[in-house]
Short mmCIF file of C-alpha atoms and ligand atoms in Angstrom, two decimals:
data_model
loop_
_atom_site.label_atom_id
_atom_site.label_comp_id
_atom_site.label_asym_id
_atom_site.label_seq_id
_atom_site.Cartn_x
_atom_site.Cartn_y
_atom_site.Cartn_z
CA MET A 8 -0.77 -3.40 32.76
CA ASP A 9 0.94 -0.63 30.80
CA LEU A 10 -1.99 0.98 29.00
CA VAL A 11 -5.75 0.65 29.10
CA VAL A 12 -7.96 1.98 26.32
CA LYS A 13 -11.30 2.42 28.07
CA ASN A 14 -14.82 2.34 26.65
CA ALA A 15 -13.77 1.24 23.19
CA LYS A 16 -16.15 0.36 20.40
CA VAL A 17 -13.90 -2.28 18.88
CA VAL A 18 -14.32 -3.15 15.21
CA THR A 19 -12.28 -5.97 13.67
CA ALA A 20 -12.69 -7.43 10.19
CA THR A 21 -15.31 -9.85 11.50
CA GLU A 22 -16.91 -8.54 14.68
CA THR A 23 -17.71 -5.49 16.75
CA PHE A 24 -18.01 -5.26 20.51
CA GLU A 25 -17.74 -2.79 23.39
CA SER A 26 -14.81 -3.34 25.69
CA ASP A 27 -11.89 -1.92 27.57
CA ILE A 28 -8.57 -3.01 26.10
CA GLY A 29 -5.81 -3.90 28.53
CA ILE A 30 -2.27 -3.85 27.18
CA GLU A 31 0.83 -5.38 28.71
CA ASP A 32 4.29 -6.05 27.27
CA GLY A 33 3.20 -4.97 23.81
CA LYS A 34 0.27 -7.40 23.64
CA VAL A 35 -3.45 -7.20 24.23
CA SER A 36 -3.67 -8.84 27.65
CA SER A 37 -7.32 -8.37 28.47
CA LEU A 38 -10.62 -7.50 26.78
CA SER A 39 -13.42 -6.91 29.21
CA LYS A 40 -15.99 -4.31 30.11
CA ASP A 41 -14.55 -3.09 33.36
CA ILE A 42 -10.78 -3.27 33.55
CA ARG A 43 -9.57 -1.54 36.72
CA PRO A 44 -6.10 -0.39 35.85
CA SER A 45 -3.52 -0.04 38.57
CA GLY A 46 -0.62 2.15 37.56
CA ALA A 47 -1.42 1.90 33.85
CA ARG A 48 -1.96 4.90 31.64
CA VAL A 49 -5.65 5.20 30.76
CA TRP A 50 -6.93 6.53 27.45
CA ASP A 51 -10.67 7.11 27.28
CA ALA A 52 -12.04 6.19 23.84
CA ARG A 53 -15.71 6.87 24.68
CA GLY A 54 -17.63 7.71 21.51
CA MET A 55 -14.76 6.57 19.32
CA MET A 56 -14.01 3.50 17.25
CA VAL A 57 -10.97 1.30 17.85
CA ILE A 58 -9.70 -0.83 14.98
CA PRO A 59 -6.58 -2.96 14.45
CA GLY A 60 -3.52 -0.98 13.37
CA GLY A 61 -3.41 -0.59 9.61
CA ILE A 62 -1.14 -2.74 7.47
CA ASP A 63 0.09 -0.91 4.39
CA ALA A 64 1.53 -3.71 2.27
CA HIS A 65 2.74 -1.43 -0.52
CA THR A 66 5.30 1.29 0.19
CA HIS A 67 8.43 2.43 -1.65
CA LEU A 68 10.74 4.18 0.80
CA GLU A 69 14.08 5.44 -0.53
CA LEU A 70 13.29 3.89 -3.93
CA PRO A 71 15.41 4.96 -6.91
CA VAL A 72 13.05 6.08 -9.70
CA MET A 73 13.83 7.93 -12.93
CA GLY A 74 17.04 9.61 -11.79
CA THR A 75 16.03 10.39 -8.22
CA THR A 76 14.94 8.65 -5.03
CA SER A 77 11.50 8.71 -3.42
CA ALA A 78 11.44 11.44 -0.80
CA ASP A 79 10.64 9.44 2.34
CA ASP A 80 13.08 7.11 4.03
CA PHE A 81 12.24 4.47 6.61
CA TYR A 82 12.03 7.18 9.28
CA SER A 83 9.86 9.85 7.64
CA GLY A 84 7.79 7.29 5.75
CA THR A 85 6.93 5.30 8.86
CA VAL A 86 6.28 8.49 10.86
CA ALA A 87 3.76 9.48 8.17
CA ALA A 88 2.25 5.99 8.18
CA SER A 89 1.87 5.92 11.96
CA CYS A 90 0.20 9.33 11.99
CA GLY A 91 -2.47 7.92 9.69
CA GLY A 92 -3.07 4.82 11.83
CA ILE A 93 -0.73 2.38 10.07
CA THR A 94 1.28 0.14 12.41
CA THR A 95 2.96 -2.16 9.87
CA ILE A 96 4.29 -1.46 6.40
CA VAL A 97 5.60 -3.91 3.82
CA ASP A 98 8.15 -2.32 1.48
CA PHE A 99 9.76 -3.78 -1.65
CA VAL A 100 13.44 -4.78 -1.82
CA ASP A 101 14.86 -3.33 -5.04
CA THR A 102 18.23 -5.01 -5.58
CA LYS A 103 20.92 -2.63 -6.83
CA PRO A 104 22.77 -3.56 -10.02
CA GLY A 105 24.94 -6.59 -9.29
CA GLN A 106 23.36 -7.26 -5.89
CA THR A 107 21.92 -10.68 -5.11
CA MET A 108 18.49 -10.98 -3.53
CA LEU A 109 20.07 -11.88 -0.18
CA GLU A 110 22.36 -8.86 -0.37
CA GLY A 111 19.41 -6.66 -1.29
CA LEU A 112 17.45 -8.02 1.65
CA ALA A 113 20.33 -7.34 4.06
CA ASP A 114 20.71 -3.85 2.59
CA TYR A 115 17.01 -3.03 3.13
CA ARG A 116 17.08 -4.36 6.68
CA ASN A 117 20.08 -2.14 7.40
CA ARG A 118 18.28 0.86 5.98
CA ALA A 119 15.13 0.21 8.00
CA ASP A 120 16.59 -0.93 11.33
CA GLY A 121 17.38 2.13 13.39
CA LYS A 122 14.93 4.26 11.40
CA ALA A 123 11.51 2.56 11.23
CA VAL A 124 9.12 3.73 13.94
CA ILE A 125 6.59 0.94 13.35
CA ASP A 126 7.04 -2.68 12.34
CA TYR A 127 7.98 -3.48 8.78
CA GLY A 128 8.10 -6.47 6.48
CA LEU A 129 9.59 -6.79 3.02
CA HIS A 130 8.55 -8.15 -0.37
CA MET A 131 11.20 -8.96 -2.97
CA MET A 132 11.08 -7.22 -6.35
CA PHE A 133 12.09 -9.92 -8.84
CA LYS A 134 13.73 -8.17 -11.80
CA GLY A 135 15.59 -9.30 -14.89
CA GLN A 136 18.90 -9.17 -13.03
CA ASN A 137 17.58 -11.71 -10.50
CA LEU A 138 16.77 -14.42 -13.05
CA GLY A 139 20.14 -16.12 -12.51
CA GLU A 140 19.20 -16.80 -8.89
CA ILE A 141 15.64 -18.01 -9.38
CA ASP A 142 16.50 -21.19 -7.46
CA ARG A 143 17.16 -19.11 -4.36
CA ILE A 144 13.49 -18.12 -4.07
CA PRO A 145 12.78 -20.74 -1.35
CA GLU A 146 15.69 -19.36 0.70
CA ILE A 147 14.22 -15.85 0.51
CA VAL A 148 10.84 -17.27 1.60
CA ASP A 149 12.55 -18.94 4.57
CA ARG A 150 13.98 -15.56 5.58
CA GLY A 151 10.51 -14.17 6.14
CA VAL A 152 9.98 -12.70 2.67
CA PRO A 153 7.35 -14.94 1.02
CA SER A 154 6.16 -12.54 -1.69
CA PHE A 155 7.81 -11.62 -4.99
CA LYS A 156 6.79 -8.77 -7.27
CA VAL A 157 7.14 -9.04 -11.03
CA TYR A 158 6.44 -6.40 -13.65
CA THR A 159 4.82 -6.70 -17.07
CA ALA A 160 5.92 -3.12 -17.83
CA TYR A 161 8.97 -0.83 -17.43
CA ARG A 162 11.30 -2.59 -19.87
CA SER A 163 13.68 0.38 -19.93
CA ARG A 164 14.07 0.28 -16.13
CA GLY A 165 15.06 -3.41 -16.22
CA LEU A 166 11.94 -4.32 -14.29
CA MET A 167 9.86 -6.03 -16.97
CA LEU A 168 10.01 -9.81 -17.40
CA ASP A 169 8.67 -11.66 -20.42
CA ASP A 170 5.84 -14.14 -20.03
CA LYS A 171 8.13 -17.18 -19.97
CA ASP A 172 10.19 -15.74 -17.12
CA ILE A 173 7.10 -14.59 -15.23
CA SER A 174 5.80 -18.10 -15.56
CA ARG A 175 9.08 -19.57 -14.25
CA VAL A 176 9.04 -17.22 -11.25
CA MET A 177 5.41 -18.11 -10.56
CA LYS A 178 6.15 -21.81 -10.56
CA LYS A 179 9.12 -21.42 -8.24
CA VAL A 180 7.27 -19.11 -5.83
CA ALA A 181 4.25 -21.42 -5.80
CA GLY A 182 6.48 -24.37 -4.99
CA ALA A 183 7.88 -22.43 -2.02
CA GLY A 184 4.38 -21.58 -0.76
CA GLY A 185 4.74 -17.88 -1.59
CA LEU A 186 2.69 -15.21 -3.30
CA VAL A 187 3.39 -13.48 -6.63
CA ALA A 188 2.57 -9.78 -6.78
CA VAL A 189 2.22 -8.24 -10.22
CA HIS A 190 2.43 -4.73 -11.57
CA ALA A 191 0.09 -5.49 -14.45
CA GLU A 192 0.12 -3.09 -17.39
CA SER A 193 0.82 -3.92 -21.03
CA GLU A 194 4.20 -2.51 -22.03
CA GLU A 195 3.31 -2.98 -25.72
CA ILE A 196 0.16 -0.86 -25.55
CA ILE A 197 1.82 1.80 -23.39
CA GLN A 198 4.97 2.18 -25.48
CA ARG A 199 3.01 2.53 -28.73
CA LEU A 200 0.83 5.23 -27.21
CA ILE A 201 3.75 7.10 -25.63
CA GLN A 202 5.57 7.13 -28.98
CA GLU A 203 2.49 8.35 -30.83
CA ASN A 204 1.77 11.07 -28.27
CA VAL A 205 5.33 12.33 -28.03
CA SER A 206 5.78 12.44 -31.81
CA ALA A 207 2.56 14.42 -32.12
CA GLY A 208 3.91 16.93 -29.56
CA HIS A 209 1.37 15.81 -26.95
CA THR A 210 3.47 16.10 -23.83
CA ASP A 211 1.18 17.56 -21.14
CA ALA A 212 0.45 15.51 -18.02
CA ILE A 213 -2.91 14.31 -19.38
CA TYR A 214 -1.01 12.33 -22.04
CA HIS A 215 0.47 10.20 -19.27
CA ALA A 216 -3.08 8.96 -18.64
CA LEU A 217 -3.92 8.75 -22.33
CA SER A 218 -0.85 6.54 -22.81
CA ARG A 219 -1.92 4.15 -20.05
CA PRO A 220 -5.58 3.31 -20.70
CA ALA A 221 -7.65 0.78 -18.77
CA GLU A 222 -7.14 -1.73 -21.59
CA ALA A 223 -3.40 -1.78 -20.83
CA GLU A 224 -4.21 -2.92 -17.29
CA ALA A 225 -6.95 -5.36 -18.31
CA GLU A 226 -4.80 -7.00 -20.99
CA ALA A 227 -1.94 -7.62 -18.57
CA ILE A 228 -4.24 -8.92 -15.82
CA SER A 229 -5.92 -11.29 -18.24
CA ARG A 230 -2.48 -12.60 -19.25
CA VAL A 231 -0.91 -12.96 -15.81
CA THR A 232 -3.96 -14.58 -14.27
CA ARG A 233 -3.76 -17.26 -16.96
CA LEU A 234 -0.03 -17.65 -16.38
CA ALA A 235 -0.74 -18.00 -12.66
CA LYS A 236 -3.38 -20.65 -13.25
CA ALA A 237 -1.00 -22.60 -15.45
CA SER A 238 1.69 -22.42 -12.72
CA ALA A 239 -0.73 -23.02 -9.82
CA ALA A 240 0.52 -19.78 -8.28
CA ALA A 241 -1.27 -17.52 -5.80
CA LEU A 242 -1.48 -14.05 -7.29
CA TYR A 243 -1.81 -10.50 -5.97
CA ILE A 244 -2.57 -7.69 -8.42
CA VAL A 245 -1.10 -4.48 -7.00
CA HIS A 246 -2.61 -1.01 -7.47
CA LEU A 247 -5.73 -1.96 -9.43
CA SER A 248 -7.07 1.18 -11.10
CA SER A 249 -9.90 0.27 -13.47
CA ARG A 250 -13.26 -1.46 -13.85
CA ALA A 251 -11.93 -3.45 -16.81
CA GLY A 252 -9.05 -4.65 -14.64
CA ARG A 253 -11.41 -5.60 -11.82
CA GLU A 254 -13.53 -7.62 -14.23
CA GLU A 255 -10.47 -9.57 -15.36
CA VAL A 256 -9.64 -10.41 -11.75
CA GLU A 257 -13.25 -11.53 -11.20
CA LYS A 258 -13.21 -13.66 -14.32
CA ALA A 259 -9.99 -15.33 -13.26
CA ARG A 260 -11.21 -15.97 -9.75
CA SER A 261 -14.44 -17.52 -10.91
CA GLY A 262 -12.36 -19.72 -13.23
CA GLY A 263 -10.42 -21.07 -10.25
CA THR A 264 -7.32 -18.86 -10.17
CA SER A 265 -6.11 -17.92 -6.70
CA VAL A 266 -6.02 -14.15 -7.08
CA PHE A 267 -6.89 -11.02 -5.15
CA ALA A 268 -6.32 -7.34 -5.83
CA GLU A 269 -5.23 -4.21 -4.05
CA THR A 270 -6.26 -0.68 -4.85
CA CYS A 271 -4.78 2.59 -3.55
CA PRO A 272 -6.30 5.67 -1.93
CA HIS A 273 -5.58 7.91 -4.95
CA TYR A 274 -7.66 5.72 -7.29
CA LEU A 275 -10.55 5.95 -4.82
CA VAL A 276 -10.69 9.75 -4.72
CA PHE A 277 -9.32 11.17 -7.97
CA THR A 278 -10.00 10.80 -11.67
CA ASP A 279 -7.89 11.70 -14.70
CA GLU A 280 -9.51 15.15 -14.65
CA VAL A 281 -6.78 16.24 -12.24
CA TYR A 282 -4.19 15.95 -15.02
CA GLY A 283 -5.75 19.05 -16.56
CA ARG A 284 -4.89 21.11 -13.47
CA LYS A 285 -1.85 23.40 -13.37
CA ASP A 286 -0.25 20.99 -10.89
CA GLY A 287 -1.48 17.93 -12.84
CA ARG A 288 2.01 16.42 -12.97
CA ASN A 289 1.96 16.02 -9.16
CA PHE A 290 -0.73 13.33 -9.68
CA VAL A 291 1.36 11.27 -12.10
CA MET A 292 1.70 7.66 -10.99
CA SER A 293 1.40 4.34 -12.78
CA PRO A 294 -1.10 2.99 -13.51
CA ALA A 295 -2.60 6.41 -14.18
CA LEU A 296 -5.84 7.71 -12.69
CA LYS A 297 -8.90 6.65 -14.68
CA LYS A 298 -12.56 7.75 -15.02
CA ALA A 299 -15.36 8.24 -12.48
CA ASP A 300 -16.85 4.88 -13.50
CA ASP A 301 -13.55 3.15 -12.72
CA ARG A 302 -13.39 4.86 -9.35
CA ALA A 303 -16.93 3.65 -8.55
CA ALA A 304 -15.96 0.11 -9.60
CA LEU A 305 -13.04 0.16 -7.16
CA TRP A 306 -15.27 1.14 -4.23
CA GLU A 307 -17.72 -1.63 -5.24
CA GLY A 308 -14.87 -4.15 -5.41
CA LEU A 309 -13.98 -3.41 -1.78
CA LYS A 310 -17.33 -4.63 -0.48
CA ALA A 311 -17.67 -8.04 1.17
CA GLY A 312 -17.09 -10.80 -1.38
CA GLY A 313 -15.34 -8.42 -3.79
CA VAL A 314 -11.98 -9.17 -5.36
CA ILE A 315 -10.32 -6.00 -4.07
CA GLU A 316 -9.32 -7.28 -0.68
CA THR A 317 -6.69 -4.76 0.37
CA VAL A 318 -5.84 -1.07 0.12
CA GLY A 319 -2.13 -0.34 -0.03
CA SER A 320 -0.71 3.12 -0.64
CA ASP A 321 2.04 2.61 -3.26
CA HIS A 322 3.57 5.47 -1.24
CA CYS A 323 6.33 6.88 -3.44
CA PRO A 324 6.41 10.68 -3.20
CA PHE A 325 8.61 13.15 -5.04
CA THR A 326 9.22 16.82 -4.38
CA LYS A 327 7.58 19.55 -6.44
CA ALA A 328 10.96 20.35 -8.04
CA GLU A 329 11.34 16.72 -9.14
CA LYS A 330 7.80 16.59 -10.52
CA ASP A 331 8.64 19.79 -12.41
CA TRP A 332 11.24 17.92 -14.48
CA GLY A 333 8.25 16.84 -16.53
CA LYS A 334 6.66 20.28 -16.87
CA ASP A 335 6.97 20.11 -20.64
CA ASP A 336 7.28 16.35 -21.08
CA PHE A 337 5.17 13.84 -19.17
CA THR A 338 7.74 11.09 -19.80
CA ARG A 339 10.17 12.88 -17.47
CA ILE A 340 7.86 13.06 -14.44
CA PRO A 341 8.99 10.67 -11.69
CA ASN A 342 6.06 8.29 -11.21
CA GLY A 343 4.57 8.11 -7.76
CA VAL A 344 2.53 9.88 -5.09
CA PRO A 345 2.29 9.83 -1.28
CA GLY A 346 -0.52 7.89 0.39
CA THR A 347 0.36 5.82 3.43
CA GLU A 348 -0.96 8.45 5.86
CA VAL A 349 -4.31 8.83 4.12
CA ILE A 350 -5.40 5.19 3.67
CA ILE A 351 -7.47 5.01 6.86
CA PRO A 352 -8.71 8.64 6.77
CA ILE A 353 -9.91 8.20 3.16
CA LEU A 354 -11.49 4.79 3.68
CA TYR A 355 -13.28 6.04 6.77
CA SER A 356 -14.35 9.48 5.58
CA GLU A 357 -14.94 8.88 1.87
CA GLY A 358 -15.91 5.24 2.28
CA VAL A 359 -17.69 4.46 5.55
CA LYS A 360 -19.10 7.93 6.24
CA LYS A 361 -20.41 8.25 2.70
CA GLY A 362 -22.00 4.80 2.81
CA ARG A 363 -19.82 3.27 0.08
CA ILE A 364 -18.39 0.58 2.35
CA THR A 365 -19.00 -0.66 5.90
CA ASN A 366 -16.73 -0.48 8.93
CA PHE A 367 -16.02 -4.18 8.38
CA ASP A 368 -15.03 -3.58 4.75
CA MET A 369 -12.63 -0.86 5.88
CA VAL A 370 -11.02 -3.01 8.55
CA ARG A 371 -10.79 -6.03 6.27
CA ALA A 372 -8.99 -3.96 3.62
CA THR A 373 -6.66 -2.17 6.01
CA SER A 374 -5.67 -4.98 8.37
CA GLY A 375 -7.62 -8.26 8.33
CA ALA A 376 -6.95 -9.27 4.72
CA PRO A 377 -3.35 -7.98 4.51
CA ALA A 378 -2.51 -9.86 7.73
CA SER A 379 -3.83 -13.14 6.38
CA HIS A 380 -2.61 -12.81 2.77
CA PHE A 381 0.85 -11.57 3.70
CA GLY A 382 1.52 -13.98 6.56
CA LEU A 383 1.34 -11.45 9.42
CA GLY A 384 -1.34 -13.15 11.46
CA PRO A 385 -2.34 -14.12 14.07
CA SER A 386 -0.32 -11.48 15.95
CA LYS A 387 -1.29 -8.66 13.58
CA GLY A 388 -4.51 -7.67 11.85
CA THR A 389 -6.89 -8.18 14.74
CA ILE A 390 -7.65 -7.18 18.34
CA GLU A 391 -7.65 -10.33 20.46
CA VAL A 392 -6.10 -11.36 23.72
CA GLY A 393 -2.55 -12.35 22.78
CA SER A 394 -2.35 -10.31 19.58
CA ASP A 395 0.13 -7.46 19.20
CA ALA A 396 -1.30 -4.29 20.72
CA ASP A 397 -1.43 -2.50 17.36
CA LEU A 398 -4.49 -0.26 17.48
CA VAL A 399 -5.93 2.92 16.05
CA VAL A 400 -8.57 5.08 17.67
CA ILE A 401 -10.74 6.97 15.20
CA ASP A 402 -12.64 10.03 16.32
CA PRO A 403 -15.70 10.00 14.02
CA ASN A 404 -16.22 13.73 14.46
CA LYS A 405 -12.73 15.05 13.89
CA ARG A 406 -12.51 17.04 10.68
CA VAL A 407 -9.15 17.40 9.01
CA ARG A 408 -8.15 19.06 5.78
CA LEU A 409 -5.37 16.98 4.21
CA THR A 410 -2.89 19.79 3.61
CA ALA A 411 0.90 19.53 3.42
CA ASP A 412 1.11 21.06 6.94
CA VAL A 413 -0.98 18.27 8.42
CA LEU A 414 0.61 15.34 6.59
CA HIS A 415 4.04 14.06 7.63
CA THR A 416 5.63 13.01 4.33
CA ARG A 417 8.74 15.03 3.46
CA ILE A 418 7.35 16.54 0.27
CA ASP A 419 6.34 20.17 0.00
CA TYR A 420 2.76 19.92 -1.32
CA SER A 421 -0.30 17.76 -0.83
CA ILE A 422 -2.28 16.25 -3.68
CA TYR A 423 -5.07 15.65 -1.13
CA ASP A 424 -5.48 19.23 0.05
CA ASP A 425 -8.98 19.64 -1.38
CA ILE A 426 -10.16 16.77 0.83
CA ARG A 427 -11.72 17.57 4.22
CA THR A 428 -12.27 14.40 6.18
CA GLN A 429 -15.14 13.68 8.49
CA GLY A 430 -13.42 11.49 11.10
CA TYR A 431 -9.72 10.94 11.69
CA PRO A 432 -7.29 8.76 13.66
CA VAL A 433 -6.43 10.41 16.97
CA LEU A 434 -4.32 7.69 18.60
CA THR A 435 -2.01 5.04 17.16
CA VAL A 436 -0.61 2.32 19.39
CA SER A 437 2.16 0.11 18.06
CA ARG A 438 3.03 -2.99 20.11
CA GLY A 439 1.62 -1.26 23.18
CA GLU A 440 3.38 2.08 22.74
CA ILE A 441 1.58 5.26 21.80
CA VAL A 442 3.29 6.54 18.66
CA MET A 443 0.74 9.17 17.58
CA GLU A 444 -1.59 11.22 19.73
CA ASP A 445 -3.79 14.01 18.38
CA GLY A 446 -1.87 14.29 15.14
CA GLU A 447 1.55 14.50 16.80
CA PHE A 448 4.16 11.81 16.30
CA VAL A 449 5.35 10.81 19.79
CA GLY A 450 7.19 7.53 19.07
CA GLN A 451 10.88 6.68 18.97
CA LYS A 452 13.06 6.45 15.90
CA GLY A 453 14.21 2.88 15.30
CA ARG A 454 11.67 1.16 17.57
CA GLY A 455 10.09 -0.66 14.61
CA ARG A 456 11.07 -4.29 14.09
CA PHE A 457 11.42 -6.48 11.03
CA VAL A 458 8.48 -8.88 10.84
CA SER A 459 9.38 -12.27 9.47
CA ARG A 460 6.30 -13.31 7.51
CA THR A 461 5.06 -16.83 6.90
CA ALA A 462 4.28 -18.29 3.49
CA THR A 463 0.54 -18.33 2.82
CA GLY A 464 0.32 -19.50 -0.80
CA ARG A 465 -2.02 -22.40 -1.28
CA ASN A 466 0.85 -24.67 -2.33
CA GLY A 467 2.65 -24.21 0.98
CA ARG A 468 5.30 -26.82 1.67
O1 URP B 1 3.86 5.28 -10.05
C1 URP B 1 4.22 4.42 -9.25
N1 URP B 1 3.49 3.34 -9.06
N2 URP B 1 5.36 4.59 -8.57
C2 URP B 1 5.90 3.67 -7.66
C3 URP B 1 7.31 3.34 -7.96
C4 URP B 1 7.48 2.61 -9.24
O2 URP B 1 7.95 3.21 -10.17
O3 URP B 1 7.13 1.44 -9.27
ZN1 ZN B 2 4.48 0.19 -6.24
#
């Protein structure tokens, strides 16, 4: 054996048990109460909780946005992820102008290989420029990329598709057994409000939120869930931010649509009040932060049986200087915030410790559900003999203030620095190797591998 985690209180998405965890060749090789290691490194987890490594199925590393590029690449972004207990990320291939989907995929694999410190998978962003190669969707699925993201917003960035094209993509993806992810916000509502606000001289950060109300999200979800039902497609609503949006997902699911939602750590801890702060622009992301009632609805939706099955970070940070481009004009603020490192700390400290969700809810959202929905199981998303030895040890008593010094993203501020956690990951093991210990990254650049995912849509071939 290479490593034994002794005296673990193991929590998976479905069960909890006390055990030692024996690890060999990157896999869990033994689960029993009294493993006697010979020559293996021993890590005593007495009094701590051991959960499957987190799967953050929503990151944007090195993504071009609004005249710049998100600050973390596949090295710094995965270092940050691993230090927060994430052992697999799934990023989004954004094809460059003129690039085919296959070229974009090869480009992203080149960027990530040699840099990623934990395993990574990829989704495909399906933009207007990709419509000419819609018939190649099954080929992309066969290359281990069975999920395609479409946008109902961002016309000016070439991301938005109209309903007919969304419907065509849905049908094609469903036929290939894949999953359609949607950034669901109504471009029509948003553009009218932006125009009205800008012409009235309302350009502070709060007008970003006032231009992207909950109705914009709910309208788009109501529309795309119907499109998905008509195309028999399996649907994944990314970064859900509102109660009204959650209710639309619930309505669709009870009407027979195959749909689940993701929310993000920032929607679980902040409200639009932060836009009134001096550094309000640092909190600008889309969809925008909503009200306290929306935040409560997102926590409720994470409970067993709820439609919010996963928490992904939408990690897409920008430096303070870049956020300052929009000091006097919210439309110039690059959209996006960091988050991959705080998913597990926030779900544990703000969720489990405060009684909003259970340990099982946390593990389901951070590994069990993403592994099954995104085709990463059975090797990831659980702790079983034969599964990848991707684990996180959480010390329930460790208190950490989430300042820029503590977090590993490359940006020079922390939007989370008012948060003091009760409990924190103290060890991250990725395929049997310790990559984080006591807050220090101790892994190797480039050790992460591409994970070829399997199609999980209900119309699988
Ligand atoms: O504000 C968000 N969601 N930023 C992520 C990158 C993008 O623009 O989609
Ligand atoms: Zn995103």
